[in-house]
Short mmCIF file of C-alpha atoms and ligand atoms in Angstrom, two decimals:
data_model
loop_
_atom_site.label_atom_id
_atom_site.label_comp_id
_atom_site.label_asym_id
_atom_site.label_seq_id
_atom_site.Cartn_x
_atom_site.Cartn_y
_atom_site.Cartn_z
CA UNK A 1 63.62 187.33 24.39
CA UNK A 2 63.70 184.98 21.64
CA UNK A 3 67.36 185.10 19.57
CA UNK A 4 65.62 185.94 16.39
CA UNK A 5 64.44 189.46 17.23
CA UNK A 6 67.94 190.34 18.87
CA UNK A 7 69.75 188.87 15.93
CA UNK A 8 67.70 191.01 13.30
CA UNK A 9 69.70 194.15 14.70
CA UNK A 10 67.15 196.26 14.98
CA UNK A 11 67.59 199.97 16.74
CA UNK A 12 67.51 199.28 21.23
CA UNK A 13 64.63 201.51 21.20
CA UNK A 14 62.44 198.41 18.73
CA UNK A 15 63.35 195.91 20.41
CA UNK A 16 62.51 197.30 23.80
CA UNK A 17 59.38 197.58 22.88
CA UNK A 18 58.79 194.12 21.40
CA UNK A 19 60.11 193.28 24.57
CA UNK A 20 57.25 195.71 26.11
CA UNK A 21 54.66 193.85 23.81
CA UNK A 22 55.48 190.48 25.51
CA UNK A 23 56.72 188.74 22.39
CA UNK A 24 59.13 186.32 22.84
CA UNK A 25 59.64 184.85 19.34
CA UNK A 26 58.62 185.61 16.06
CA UNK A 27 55.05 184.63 14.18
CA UNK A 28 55.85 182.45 10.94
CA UNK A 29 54.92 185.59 8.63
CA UNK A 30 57.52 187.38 10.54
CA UNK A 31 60.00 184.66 10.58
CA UNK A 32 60.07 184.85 6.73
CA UNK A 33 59.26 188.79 5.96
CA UNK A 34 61.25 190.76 8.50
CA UNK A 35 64.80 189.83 7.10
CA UNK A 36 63.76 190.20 3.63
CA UNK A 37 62.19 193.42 4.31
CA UNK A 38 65.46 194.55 6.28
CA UNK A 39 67.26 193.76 2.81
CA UNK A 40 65.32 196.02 1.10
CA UNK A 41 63.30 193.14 -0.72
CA UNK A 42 59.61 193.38 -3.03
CA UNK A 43 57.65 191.27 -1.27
CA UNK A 44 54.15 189.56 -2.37
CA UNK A 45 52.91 187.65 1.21
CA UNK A 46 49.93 186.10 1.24
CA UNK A 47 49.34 186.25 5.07
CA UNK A 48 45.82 186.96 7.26
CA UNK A 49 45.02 189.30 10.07
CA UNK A 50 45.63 187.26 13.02
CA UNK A 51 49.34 186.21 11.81
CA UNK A 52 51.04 189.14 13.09
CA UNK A 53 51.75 190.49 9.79
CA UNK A 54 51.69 193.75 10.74
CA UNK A 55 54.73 193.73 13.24
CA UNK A 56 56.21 191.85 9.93
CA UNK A 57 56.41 195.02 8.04
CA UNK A 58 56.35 197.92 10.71
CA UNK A 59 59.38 196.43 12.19
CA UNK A 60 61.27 196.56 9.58
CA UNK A 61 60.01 199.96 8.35
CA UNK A 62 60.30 201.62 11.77
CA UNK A 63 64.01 200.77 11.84
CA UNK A 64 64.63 202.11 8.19
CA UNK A 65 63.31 205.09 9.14
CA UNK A 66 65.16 205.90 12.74
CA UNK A 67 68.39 204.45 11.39
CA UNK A 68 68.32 206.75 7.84
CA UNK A 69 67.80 210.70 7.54
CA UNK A 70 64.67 212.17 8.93
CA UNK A 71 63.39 214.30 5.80
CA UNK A 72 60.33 215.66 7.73
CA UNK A 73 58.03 214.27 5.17
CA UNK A 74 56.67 210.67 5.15
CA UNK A 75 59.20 207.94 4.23
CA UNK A 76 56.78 205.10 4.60
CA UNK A 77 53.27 204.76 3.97
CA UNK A 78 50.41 201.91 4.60
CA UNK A 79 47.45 201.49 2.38
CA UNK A 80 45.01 200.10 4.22
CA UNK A 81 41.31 199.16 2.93
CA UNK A 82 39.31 199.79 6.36
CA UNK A 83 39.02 202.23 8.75
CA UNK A 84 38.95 199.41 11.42
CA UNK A 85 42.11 198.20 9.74
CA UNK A 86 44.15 201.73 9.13
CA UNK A 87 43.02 202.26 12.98
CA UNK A 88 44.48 199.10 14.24
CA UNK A 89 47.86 199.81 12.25
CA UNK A 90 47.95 203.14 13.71
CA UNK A 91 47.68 201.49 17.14
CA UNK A 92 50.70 198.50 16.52
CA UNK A 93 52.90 201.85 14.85
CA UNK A 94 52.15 203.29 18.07
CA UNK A 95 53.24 200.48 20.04
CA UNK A 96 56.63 199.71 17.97
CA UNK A 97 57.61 203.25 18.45
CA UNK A 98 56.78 204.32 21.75
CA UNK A 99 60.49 204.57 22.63
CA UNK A 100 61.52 206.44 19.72
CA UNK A 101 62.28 209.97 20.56
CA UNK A 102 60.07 212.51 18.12
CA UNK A 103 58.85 209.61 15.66
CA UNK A 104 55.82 210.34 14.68
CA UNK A 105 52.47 208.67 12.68
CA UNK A 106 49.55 210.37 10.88
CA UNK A 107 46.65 208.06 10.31
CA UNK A 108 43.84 209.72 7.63
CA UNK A 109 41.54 207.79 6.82
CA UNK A 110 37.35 208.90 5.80
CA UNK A 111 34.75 209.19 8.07
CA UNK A 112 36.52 211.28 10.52
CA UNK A 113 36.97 215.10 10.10
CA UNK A 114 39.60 216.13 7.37
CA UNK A 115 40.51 219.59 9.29
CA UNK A 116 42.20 216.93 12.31
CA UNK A 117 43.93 215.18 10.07
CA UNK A 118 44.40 217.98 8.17
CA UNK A 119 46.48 219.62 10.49
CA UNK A 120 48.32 216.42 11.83
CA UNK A 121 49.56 216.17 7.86
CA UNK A 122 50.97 220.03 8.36
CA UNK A 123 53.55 218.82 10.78
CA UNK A 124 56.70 216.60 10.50
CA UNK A 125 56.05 213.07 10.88
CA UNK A 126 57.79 209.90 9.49
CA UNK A 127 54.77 207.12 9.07
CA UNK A 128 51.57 207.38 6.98
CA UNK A 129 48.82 204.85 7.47
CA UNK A 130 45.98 205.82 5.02
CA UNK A 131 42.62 204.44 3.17
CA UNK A 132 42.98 205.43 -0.23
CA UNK A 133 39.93 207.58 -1.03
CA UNK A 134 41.02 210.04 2.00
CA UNK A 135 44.48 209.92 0.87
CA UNK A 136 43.14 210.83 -2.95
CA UNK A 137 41.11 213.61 -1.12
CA UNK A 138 44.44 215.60 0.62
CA UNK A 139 46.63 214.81 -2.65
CA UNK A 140 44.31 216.52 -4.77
CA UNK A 141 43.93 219.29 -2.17
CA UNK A 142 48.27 219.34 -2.20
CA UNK A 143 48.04 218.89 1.71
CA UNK A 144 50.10 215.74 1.62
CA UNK A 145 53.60 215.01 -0.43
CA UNK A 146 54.08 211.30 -0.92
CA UNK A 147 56.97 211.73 -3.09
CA UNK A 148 59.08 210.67 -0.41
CA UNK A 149 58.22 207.73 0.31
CA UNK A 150 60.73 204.98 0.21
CA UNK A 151 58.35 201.70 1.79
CA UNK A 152 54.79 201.33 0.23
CA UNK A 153 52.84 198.47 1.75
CA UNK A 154 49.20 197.77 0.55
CA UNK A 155 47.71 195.40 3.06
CA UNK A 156 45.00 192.67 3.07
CA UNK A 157 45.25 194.06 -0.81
CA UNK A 158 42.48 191.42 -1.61
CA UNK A 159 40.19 193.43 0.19
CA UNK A 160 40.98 196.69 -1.60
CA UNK A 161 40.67 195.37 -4.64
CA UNK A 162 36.67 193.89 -3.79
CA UNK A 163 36.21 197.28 -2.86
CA UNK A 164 37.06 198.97 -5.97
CA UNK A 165 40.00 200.70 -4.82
CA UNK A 166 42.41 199.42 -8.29
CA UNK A 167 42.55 203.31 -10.12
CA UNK A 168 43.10 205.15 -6.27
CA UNK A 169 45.88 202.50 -5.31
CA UNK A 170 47.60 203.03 -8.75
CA UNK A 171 47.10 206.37 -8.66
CA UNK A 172 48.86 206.82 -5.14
CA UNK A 173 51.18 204.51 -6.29
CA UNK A 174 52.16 206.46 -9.01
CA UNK A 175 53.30 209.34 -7.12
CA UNK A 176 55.58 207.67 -4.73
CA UNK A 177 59.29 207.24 -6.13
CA UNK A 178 59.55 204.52 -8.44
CA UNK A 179 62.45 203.10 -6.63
CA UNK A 180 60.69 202.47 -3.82
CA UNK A 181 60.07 199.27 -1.89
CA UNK A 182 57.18 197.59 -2.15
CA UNK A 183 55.04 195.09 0.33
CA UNK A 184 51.84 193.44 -0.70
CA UNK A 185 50.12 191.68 1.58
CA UNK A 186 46.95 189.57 0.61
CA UNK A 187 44.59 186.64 2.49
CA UNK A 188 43.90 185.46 -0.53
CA UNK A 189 45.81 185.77 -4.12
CA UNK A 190 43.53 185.82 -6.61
CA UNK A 191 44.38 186.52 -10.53
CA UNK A 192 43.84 190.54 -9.74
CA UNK A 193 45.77 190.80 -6.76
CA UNK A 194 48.65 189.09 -9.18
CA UNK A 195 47.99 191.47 -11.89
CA UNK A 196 48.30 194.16 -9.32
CA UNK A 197 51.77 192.97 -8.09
CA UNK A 198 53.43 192.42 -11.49
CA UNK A 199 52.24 196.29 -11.84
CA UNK A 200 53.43 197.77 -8.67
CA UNK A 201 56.19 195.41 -7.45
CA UNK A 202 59.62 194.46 -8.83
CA UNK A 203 61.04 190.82 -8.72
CA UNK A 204 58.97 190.73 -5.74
CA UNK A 205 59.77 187.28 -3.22
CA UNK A 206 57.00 185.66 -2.72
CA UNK A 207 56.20 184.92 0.87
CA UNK A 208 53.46 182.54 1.72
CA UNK A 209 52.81 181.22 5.61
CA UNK A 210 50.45 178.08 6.00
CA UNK A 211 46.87 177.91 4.43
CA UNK A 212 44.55 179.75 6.32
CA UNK A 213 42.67 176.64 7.76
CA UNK A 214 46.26 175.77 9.69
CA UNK A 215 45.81 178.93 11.19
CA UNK A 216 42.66 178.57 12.39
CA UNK A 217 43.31 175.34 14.46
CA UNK A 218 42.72 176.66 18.07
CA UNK A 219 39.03 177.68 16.45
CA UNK A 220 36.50 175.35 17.37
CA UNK A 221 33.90 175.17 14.41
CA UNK A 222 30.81 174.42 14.26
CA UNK A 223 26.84 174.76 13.18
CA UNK A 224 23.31 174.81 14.28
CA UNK A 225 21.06 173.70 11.86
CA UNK A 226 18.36 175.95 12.07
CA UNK A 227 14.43 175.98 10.67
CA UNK A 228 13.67 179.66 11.07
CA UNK A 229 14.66 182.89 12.38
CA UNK A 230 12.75 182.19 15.70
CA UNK A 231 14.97 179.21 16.20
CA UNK A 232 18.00 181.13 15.41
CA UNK A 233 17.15 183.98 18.21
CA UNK A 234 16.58 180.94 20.93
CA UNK A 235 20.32 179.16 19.66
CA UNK A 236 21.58 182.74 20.50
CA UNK A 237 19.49 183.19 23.70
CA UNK A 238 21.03 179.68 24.69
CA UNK A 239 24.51 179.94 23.67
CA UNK A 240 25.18 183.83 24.95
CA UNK A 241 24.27 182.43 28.43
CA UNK A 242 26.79 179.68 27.85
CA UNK A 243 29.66 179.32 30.76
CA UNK A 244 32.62 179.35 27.93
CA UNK A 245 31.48 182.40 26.54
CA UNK A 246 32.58 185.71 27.65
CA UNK A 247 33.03 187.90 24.76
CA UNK A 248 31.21 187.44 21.67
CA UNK A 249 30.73 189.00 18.11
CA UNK A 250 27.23 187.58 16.54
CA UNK A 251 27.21 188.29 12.91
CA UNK A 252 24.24 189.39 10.65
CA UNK A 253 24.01 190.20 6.81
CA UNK A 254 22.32 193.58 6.52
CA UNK A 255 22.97 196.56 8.96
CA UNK A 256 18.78 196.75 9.44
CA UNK A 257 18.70 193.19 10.82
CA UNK A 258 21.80 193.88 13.05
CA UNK A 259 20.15 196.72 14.20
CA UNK A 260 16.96 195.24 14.90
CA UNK A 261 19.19 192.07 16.77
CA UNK A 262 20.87 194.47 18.68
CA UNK A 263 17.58 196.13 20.52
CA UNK A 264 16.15 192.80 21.01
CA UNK A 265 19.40 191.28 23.06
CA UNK A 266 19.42 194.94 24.65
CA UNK A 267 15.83 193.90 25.53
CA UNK A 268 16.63 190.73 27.24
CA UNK A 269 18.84 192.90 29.36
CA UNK A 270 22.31 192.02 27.11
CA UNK A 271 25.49 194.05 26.96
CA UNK A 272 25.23 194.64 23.41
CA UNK A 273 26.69 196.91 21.11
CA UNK A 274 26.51 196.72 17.43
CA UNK A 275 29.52 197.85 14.20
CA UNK A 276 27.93 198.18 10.84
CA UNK A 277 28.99 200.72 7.92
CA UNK A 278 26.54 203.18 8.76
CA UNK A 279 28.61 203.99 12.10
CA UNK A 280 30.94 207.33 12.18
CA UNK A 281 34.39 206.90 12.69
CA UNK A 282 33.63 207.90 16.29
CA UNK A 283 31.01 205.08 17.25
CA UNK A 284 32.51 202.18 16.06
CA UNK A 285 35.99 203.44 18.33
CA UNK A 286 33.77 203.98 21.14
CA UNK A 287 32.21 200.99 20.51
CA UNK A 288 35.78 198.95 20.60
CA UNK A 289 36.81 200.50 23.42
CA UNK A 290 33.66 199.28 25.27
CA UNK A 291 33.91 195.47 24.21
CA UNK A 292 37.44 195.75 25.33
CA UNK A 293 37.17 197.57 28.83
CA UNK A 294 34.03 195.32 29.23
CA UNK A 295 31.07 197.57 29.22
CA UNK A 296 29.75 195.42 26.47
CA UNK A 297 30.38 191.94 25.52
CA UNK A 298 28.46 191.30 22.60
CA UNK A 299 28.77 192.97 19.44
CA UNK A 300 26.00 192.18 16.95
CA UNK A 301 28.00 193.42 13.47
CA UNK A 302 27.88 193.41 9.76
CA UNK A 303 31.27 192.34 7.69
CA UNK A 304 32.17 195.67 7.33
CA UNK A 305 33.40 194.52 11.33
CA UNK A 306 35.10 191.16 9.90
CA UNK A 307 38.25 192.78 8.97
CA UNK A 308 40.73 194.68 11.58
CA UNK A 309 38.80 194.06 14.99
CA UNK A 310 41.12 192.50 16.80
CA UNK A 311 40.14 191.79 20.74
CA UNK A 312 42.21 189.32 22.14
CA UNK A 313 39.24 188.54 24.45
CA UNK A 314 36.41 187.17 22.15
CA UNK A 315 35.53 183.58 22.72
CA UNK A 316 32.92 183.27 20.44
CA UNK A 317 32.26 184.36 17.01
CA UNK A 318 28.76 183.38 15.92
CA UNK A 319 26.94 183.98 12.49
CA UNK A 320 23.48 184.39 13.03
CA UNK A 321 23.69 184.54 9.22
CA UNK A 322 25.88 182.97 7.04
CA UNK A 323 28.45 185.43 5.16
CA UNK A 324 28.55 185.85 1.10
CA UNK A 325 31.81 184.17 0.61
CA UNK A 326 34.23 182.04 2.17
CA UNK A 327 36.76 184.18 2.94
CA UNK A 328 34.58 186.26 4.36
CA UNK A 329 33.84 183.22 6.61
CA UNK A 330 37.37 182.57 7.35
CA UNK A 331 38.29 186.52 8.40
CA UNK A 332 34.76 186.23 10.66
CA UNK A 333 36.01 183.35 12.80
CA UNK A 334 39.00 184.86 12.93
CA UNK A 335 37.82 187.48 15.11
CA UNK A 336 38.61 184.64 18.05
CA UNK A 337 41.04 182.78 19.06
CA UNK A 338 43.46 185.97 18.38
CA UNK A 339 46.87 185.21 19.22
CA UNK A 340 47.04 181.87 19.85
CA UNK A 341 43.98 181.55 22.12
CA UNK A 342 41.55 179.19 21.85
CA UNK A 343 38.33 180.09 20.31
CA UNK A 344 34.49 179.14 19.14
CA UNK A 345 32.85 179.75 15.94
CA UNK A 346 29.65 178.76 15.64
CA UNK A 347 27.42 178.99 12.19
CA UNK A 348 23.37 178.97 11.98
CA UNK A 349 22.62 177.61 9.15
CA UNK A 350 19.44 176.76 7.26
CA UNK A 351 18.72 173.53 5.62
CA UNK A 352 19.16 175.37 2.18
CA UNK A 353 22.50 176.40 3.05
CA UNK A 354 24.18 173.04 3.87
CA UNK A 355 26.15 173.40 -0.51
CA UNK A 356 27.53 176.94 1.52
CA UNK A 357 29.48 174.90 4.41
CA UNK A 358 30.35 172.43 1.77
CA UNK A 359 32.26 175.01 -0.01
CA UNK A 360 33.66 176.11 3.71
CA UNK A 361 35.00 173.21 3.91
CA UNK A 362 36.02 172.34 1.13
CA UNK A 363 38.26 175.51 1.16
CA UNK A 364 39.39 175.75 4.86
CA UNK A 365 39.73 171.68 4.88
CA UNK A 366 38.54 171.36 8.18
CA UNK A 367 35.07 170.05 8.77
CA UNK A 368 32.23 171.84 10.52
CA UNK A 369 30.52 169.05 12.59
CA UNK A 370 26.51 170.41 13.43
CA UNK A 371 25.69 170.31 16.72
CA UNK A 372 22.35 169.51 18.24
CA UNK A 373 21.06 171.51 21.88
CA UNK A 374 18.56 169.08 23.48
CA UNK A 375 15.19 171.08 23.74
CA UNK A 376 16.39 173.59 20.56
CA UNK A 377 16.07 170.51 17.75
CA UNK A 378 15.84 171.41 14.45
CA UNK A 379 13.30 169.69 12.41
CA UNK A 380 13.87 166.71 10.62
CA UNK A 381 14.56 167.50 7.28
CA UNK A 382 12.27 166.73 4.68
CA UNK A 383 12.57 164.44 1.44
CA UNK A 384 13.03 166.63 -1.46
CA UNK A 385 12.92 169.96 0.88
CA UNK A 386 14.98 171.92 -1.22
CA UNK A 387 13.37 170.91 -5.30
CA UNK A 388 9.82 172.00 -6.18
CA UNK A 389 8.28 169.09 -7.95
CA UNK A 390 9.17 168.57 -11.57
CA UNK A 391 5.46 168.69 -12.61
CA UNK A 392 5.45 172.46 -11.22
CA UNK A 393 8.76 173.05 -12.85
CA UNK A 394 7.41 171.71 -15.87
CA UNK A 395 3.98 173.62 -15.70
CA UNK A 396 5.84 177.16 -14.36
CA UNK A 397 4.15 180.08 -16.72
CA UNK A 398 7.53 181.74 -18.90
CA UNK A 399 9.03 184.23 -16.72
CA UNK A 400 7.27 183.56 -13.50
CA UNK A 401 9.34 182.77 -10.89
CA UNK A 402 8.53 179.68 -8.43
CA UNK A 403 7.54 180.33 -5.29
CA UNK A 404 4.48 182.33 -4.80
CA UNK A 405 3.28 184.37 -1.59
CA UNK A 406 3.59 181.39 0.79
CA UNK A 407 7.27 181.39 -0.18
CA UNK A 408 8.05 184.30 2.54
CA UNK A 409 11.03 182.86 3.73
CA UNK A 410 12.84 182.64 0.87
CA UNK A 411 12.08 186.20 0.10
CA UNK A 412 13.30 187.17 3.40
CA UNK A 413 16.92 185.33 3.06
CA UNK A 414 17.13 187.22 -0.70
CA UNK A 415 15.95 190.44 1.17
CA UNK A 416 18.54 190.00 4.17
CA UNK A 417 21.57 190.07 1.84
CA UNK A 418 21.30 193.33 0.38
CA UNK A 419 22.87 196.62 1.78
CA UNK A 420 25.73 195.65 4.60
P1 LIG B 1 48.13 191.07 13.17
O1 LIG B 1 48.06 189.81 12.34
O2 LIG B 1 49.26 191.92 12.77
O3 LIG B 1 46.81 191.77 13.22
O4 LIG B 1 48.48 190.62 14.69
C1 LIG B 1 47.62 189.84 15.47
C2 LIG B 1 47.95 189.91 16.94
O5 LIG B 1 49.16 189.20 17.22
C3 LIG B 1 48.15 191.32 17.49
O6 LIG B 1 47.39 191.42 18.68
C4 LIG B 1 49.63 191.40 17.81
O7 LIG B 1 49.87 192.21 18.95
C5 LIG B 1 49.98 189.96 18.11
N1 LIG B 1 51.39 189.61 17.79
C6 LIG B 1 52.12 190.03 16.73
N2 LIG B 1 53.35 189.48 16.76
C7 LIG B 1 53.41 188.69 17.84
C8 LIG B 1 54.43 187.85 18.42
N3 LIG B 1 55.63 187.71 17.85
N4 LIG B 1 54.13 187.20 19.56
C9 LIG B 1 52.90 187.33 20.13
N5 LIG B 1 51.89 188.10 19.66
C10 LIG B 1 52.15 188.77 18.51
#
């Protein structure tokens, strides 16, 4: 094994299973974090899923704990914004301490039964992974005591933030010692994730591996442009029966349309599952555990799927429709080339949407060449396709909007983008 992970003096019983894990020397995030963490360090990291930030803090957190007092109670705890996310934690903890006699993790997270977890919270354990509205849930209910807790990490806090999770993170915050330590871990810093830090975290070091478009560099990226949604379903049809591709995750906007792509690759006689927010707890597992032991190998999902899934054995990430945001883009394609393997990403993309992979670009600084499949053209764009004439403009009625009936595909695309 690599020197750094026998240098960091971490208890046998870690290391062994690092060794287990097949590691054999540290990610950059963990380069950086793990000895800071170890020295009891605030830390603000901006670092994605995919960097191996999570062994980054567990390490370090696991070893506190076995090598200090066992209280009983919880002396660590994990905010996590997902389900998909708090699961996957739960998994690495799992991993890290396999050879650690009687530690134990509680996951609780919502959409899964609260009498389980319920019970699970009744017993000694050391680790607490958690979404914050289920945590809220069993501290109001007094079936969980936090006020132990002597590591607090919030990760991919971006994330909880865009999904309104500020007042429950301070709140939970709140009732953990103030003398805690403190981990933030972000893709992205914006001003509110900094606003959150200088509230929660003291002369935190800040911690920030490579630009996310360095870490994307065994991705392959690239487009389709595409005239309609009939074109789009034969650039799928095409590039699902592609040699390269074995597993695949084909992204949609709404739940509805991902739905209605999932029957009609089930149709064509496709091993297709699908992972949208209307899924319990139970399906999107299942679900997981099928794209992983190969019963399926395409997953038609939503966003809510972006974050957290991480199968090491997904070759292609394809989005049938464009995401909202950039970094929504960049945590998509991210779903490949996990772990240092090589991987695909592959964008449809309507003539109207060519200022959206601008901005990809422009952000990621890598360019997203189009690619053309001979037989599955697109058309040849048209002068002007995107501006309505400036004597319509001009002659528009006050407070009509352009674009009448014959306009249905624009009404479709606006249509398509609500309810994920
Ligand atoms: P994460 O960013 O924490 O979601 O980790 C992404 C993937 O990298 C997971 O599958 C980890 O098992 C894997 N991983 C984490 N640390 C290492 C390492 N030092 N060497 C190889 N793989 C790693």
């Amino acid at each position: 094994m690599d020197k750094f992970f026998d240098q960091l003096n971490l208890h046998n019983d870690i290391l062994k299973a690092v060794e287990t894990e097949g590691y054999t020397e540290p990610t950059d995030i963990q380069k950086q974090a793990i000895p800071l963490v170890i020295e009891g360090q605030d830390l603000l990291a901006s670092a994605q899923t995919g960097t191996g930030k999570t062994a980054a803090f567990l390490l370090p957190i696991l070893n506190k704990i076995v090598t200090g007092e066992r209280t009983g109670g919880p002396r660590a705890l994990v905010l996590a914004p997902t389900r998909e996310l708090a699961l996957q934690i739960e998994t690495q903890a799992k991993k890290y301490s396999r050879y650690l006699r009687a530690f134990k993790t509680v996951c609780v997270l919502g959409g899964a039964p609260m009498s389980v977890q319920m019970r699970k919270l009744s017993k000694p354990f050391d680790l607490l992974i958690a979404t914050p509205g289920r945590l809220i849930d069993f501290m109001d209910r007094k079936k969980v005591d936090i006020t132990g807790i002597e590591v607090l990490v919030l990760d991919e806090a971006d994330r909880m933030l865009d999904m309104g999770f500020i007042d429950p993170v301070k709140k939970i915050a709140a009732k953990t010692p103030s003398d805690r330590q403190t981990l933030l871990f972000s893709a992205t810093m914006p001003k509110s994730v900094i606003k959150l830090a200088e509230h929660l975290l003291r002369d935190p070091t800040e911690v920030k591996i490579h630009h996310q478009h360095d870490k994307n560099e065994n991705i392959q990226q690239n487009l389709h442009y595409a005239d309609d949604l009939g074109h789009k379903n034969r650039l799928l049809d095409h590039i699902l029966n592609e040699k390269s591709l074995s597993n695949a995750i084909v992204f949609t906007s709404t739940k509805r349309h991902a739905s209605k792509l999932l029957r009609e690759l089930q149709d064509k006689g496709y091993q297709t599952g699908a992972m949208h927010g209307d899924m319990s707890q139970r399906q999107r597992t299942r679900t997981i555990t099928e794209l992983k032991n190969g019963k399926i190998n395409i997953l038609v999902a939503t966003d809510v799927a972006a974050r957290g899934i991480d199968v090491k054995s997904i070759t292609h990430v394809i989005n049938f429709d464009m995401p909202q945001s950039v970094e929504d883009y960049v945590h998509r394609i991210g779903r490949t080339g996990r772990a240092g393997a090589k991987g695909t990403a592959l964008s449809f993309v309507t003539r109207g949407e060519s200022y959206f992979i601008k901005k990809i670009e422009k952000y990621t600084g890598q360019i997203i060449d189009p690619l053309v499949i001979t037989g599955l053209e697109p058309k040849a764009p048209k002068k002007n396709q995107n501006s309505e004439p400036r004597n319509f403009r001009q002659r528009r009625p006050f407070g009509k909007k352009p674009g009448g009936p014959s306009n249905g595909q624009n009404k479709r695309f606006t249509k398509r983008r609500h309810g994920r």
